[in-house]
Amino acid sequence: MTYSIVARDTTTGEMGVATQSQAFAVGSGVPFALPGQGVIASQSMGEPMYGQIGLDLLRGGFTAQEVLTALRSVDPNPELRQVAVLAVTGDLAAYTGEACVADGGHMVGEGCVALGNMVAGPQVWESMVATFETSEGPLAHRLLLALHAGEDSGGDLRGRRSAAVFVVRASTTGRPWRDTVVDLRVDDSDDPVAELDALVVRLSRYQDVVRAFQQAIGGDPVTADRVLEELRLPDPHTEPDHVLWRAVVAGLAGREDAARALLTELAGVAPQFVEVGRRFGSAGLVDPDLMARILPG
């Protein structure tokens, strides 16, 4: 008993699912996604077959509607299901079974489908589509705005408890960890979408810092250092790993005094990360002589 949205960013081709429910851990059962192929939401007495086999059928060349038709034909209780399918091509299809708990229904918009059951009314899925269509920014952000709109329009009749957002790329790189853009969930909370908002922001920052660290150790520390300088300085209490990476990048870029200052502050808050830095040198990940110069004694 849930409301969800599946959508595609027409600029990047990224595809995503976002969902919220009063049920526990909605992210474990509703969203399905496969980079380069499509995304599916399966809810209301959800049947995992629609997500798992549905993605395989998309990979095999089925259209979104053909996926729904094929799986409904072998489902003993299709009247209980609510499903939305989005292919990488932008092809969309959705289905709300006649036995879904009221209010239940869906709406197909421009590049998106919103669906809900046991919600306050049709305004829930209608507001989600309207919000997505008029929003801007990264796909995960737009999906969460749609969830907020659904909640503001009444949401799940029972209240709220869990939420999830899942975004994948339109093409595969052969490196699955790079093909999934966002995969976050909040399983048990009084305000799960607000928590997802914060996690998406933290994830974006984390990805920026890791990317810069990899760029630095890959041979371009000056550019990486400049990128990190544009981010706010990490808090050693909440982001000790970021402080370590930031210090290493600064050291590799020739700013050893700044690196040493960061690591000295880190030693007073999370000394285990200073030890991790020392092990970077021992492992040869970073020049051990550099680490010896910037690590506090």
Short mmCIF file of N, CA, C and O in Angstrom, two decimals, residues 5 107-110 112-114 124-134 146:
data_model
loop_
_atom_site.label_atom_id
_atom_site.label_comp_id
_atom_site.label_asym_id
_atom_site.label_seq_id
_atom_site.Cartn_x
_atom_site.Cartn_y
_atom_site.Cartn_z
N ILE A 5 6.75 6.71 -8.10
CA ILE A 5 6.91 7.32 -9.41
C ILE A 5 8.09 6.67 -10.11
O ILE A 5 9.11 6.41 -9.50
N MET A 107 -1.25 7.68 -13.18
CA MET A 107 -1.29 8.71 -14.22
C MET A 107 0.01 8.70 -14.98
O MET A 107 1.09 8.70 -14.38
N VAL A 108 -0.09 8.68 -16.29
CA VAL A 108 1.09 8.74 -17.16
C VAL A 108 1.33 10.20 -17.54
O VAL A 108 0.42 10.88 -18.01
N GLY A 109 2.55 10.68 -17.28
CA GLY A 109 2.91 12.03 -17.62
C GLY A 109 4.01 12.06 -18.67
O GLY A 109 4.30 11.05 -19.31
N GLU A 110 4.63 13.20 -18.82
CA GLU A 110 5.72 13.36 -19.77
C GLU A 110 6.99 12.76 -19.18
O GLU A 110 7.62 13.33 -18.30
N CYS A 112 7.16 10.10 -17.28
CA CYS A 112 6.98 9.57 -15.93
C CYS A 112 5.63 8.89 -15.78
O CYS A 112 4.71 9.13 -16.57
N VAL A 113 5.53 8.06 -14.77
CA VAL A 113 4.25 7.47 -14.34
C VAL A 113 4.22 7.53 -12.82
O VAL A 113 5.18 7.10 -12.17
N ALA A 114 3.13 8.04 -12.26
CA ALA A 114 2.93 8.02 -10.81
C ALA A 114 1.77 7.09 -10.51
O ALA A 114 0.78 7.06 -11.25
N VAL A 124 -2.97 12.60 -5.14
CA VAL A 124 -1.63 12.14 -4.76
C VAL A 124 -0.80 11.86 -6.02
O VAL A 124 0.28 12.42 -6.21
N TRP A 125 -1.32 10.99 -6.89
CA TRP A 125 -0.53 10.69 -8.09
C TRP A 125 -0.57 11.84 -9.11
O TRP A 125 0.41 12.05 -9.82
N GLU A 126 -1.64 12.60 -9.12
CA GLU A 126 -1.70 13.74 -10.04
C GLU A 126 -0.67 14.81 -9.67
O GLU A 126 0.01 15.37 -10.55
N SER A 127 -0.52 15.09 -8.37
CA SER A 127 0.45 16.11 -7.94
C SER A 127 1.88 15.64 -8.18
O SER A 127 2.77 16.45 -8.47
N MET A 128 2.12 14.34 -8.07
CA MET A 128 3.45 13.81 -8.31
C MET A 128 3.86 14.02 -9.77
O MET A 128 4.99 14.44 -10.06
N VAL A 129 2.95 13.75 -10.69
CA VAL A 129 3.25 13.95 -12.11
C VAL A 129 3.47 15.43 -12.39
O VAL A 129 4.45 15.81 -13.07
N ALA A 130 2.58 16.29 -11.88
CA ALA A 130 2.71 17.73 -12.14
C ALA A 130 4.03 18.27 -11.60
O ALA A 130 4.69 19.08 -12.25
N THR A 131 4.41 17.82 -10.42
CA THR A 131 5.66 18.30 -9.81
C THR A 131 6.87 17.82 -10.59
O THR A 131 7.80 18.59 -10.86
N PHE A 132 6.86 16.56 -10.98
CA PHE A 132 8.01 16.05 -11.74
C PHE A 132 8.15 16.79 -13.06
O PHE A 132 9.25 17.19 -13.45
N GLU A 133 7.04 17.00 -13.75
CA GLU A 133 7.10 17.62 -15.08
C GLU A 133 7.60 19.06 -15.03
O GLU A 133 8.19 19.54 -16.01
N THR A 134 7.40 19.74 -13.92
CA THR A 134 7.80 21.16 -13.83
C THR A 134 9.07 21.38 -13.02
O THR A 134 9.48 22.52 -12.82
N ALA A 146 8.75 14.90 -6.19
CA ALA A 146 7.46 14.28 -6.49
C ALA A 146 6.90 13.54 -5.27
O ALA A 146 5.69 13.61 -4.99
#
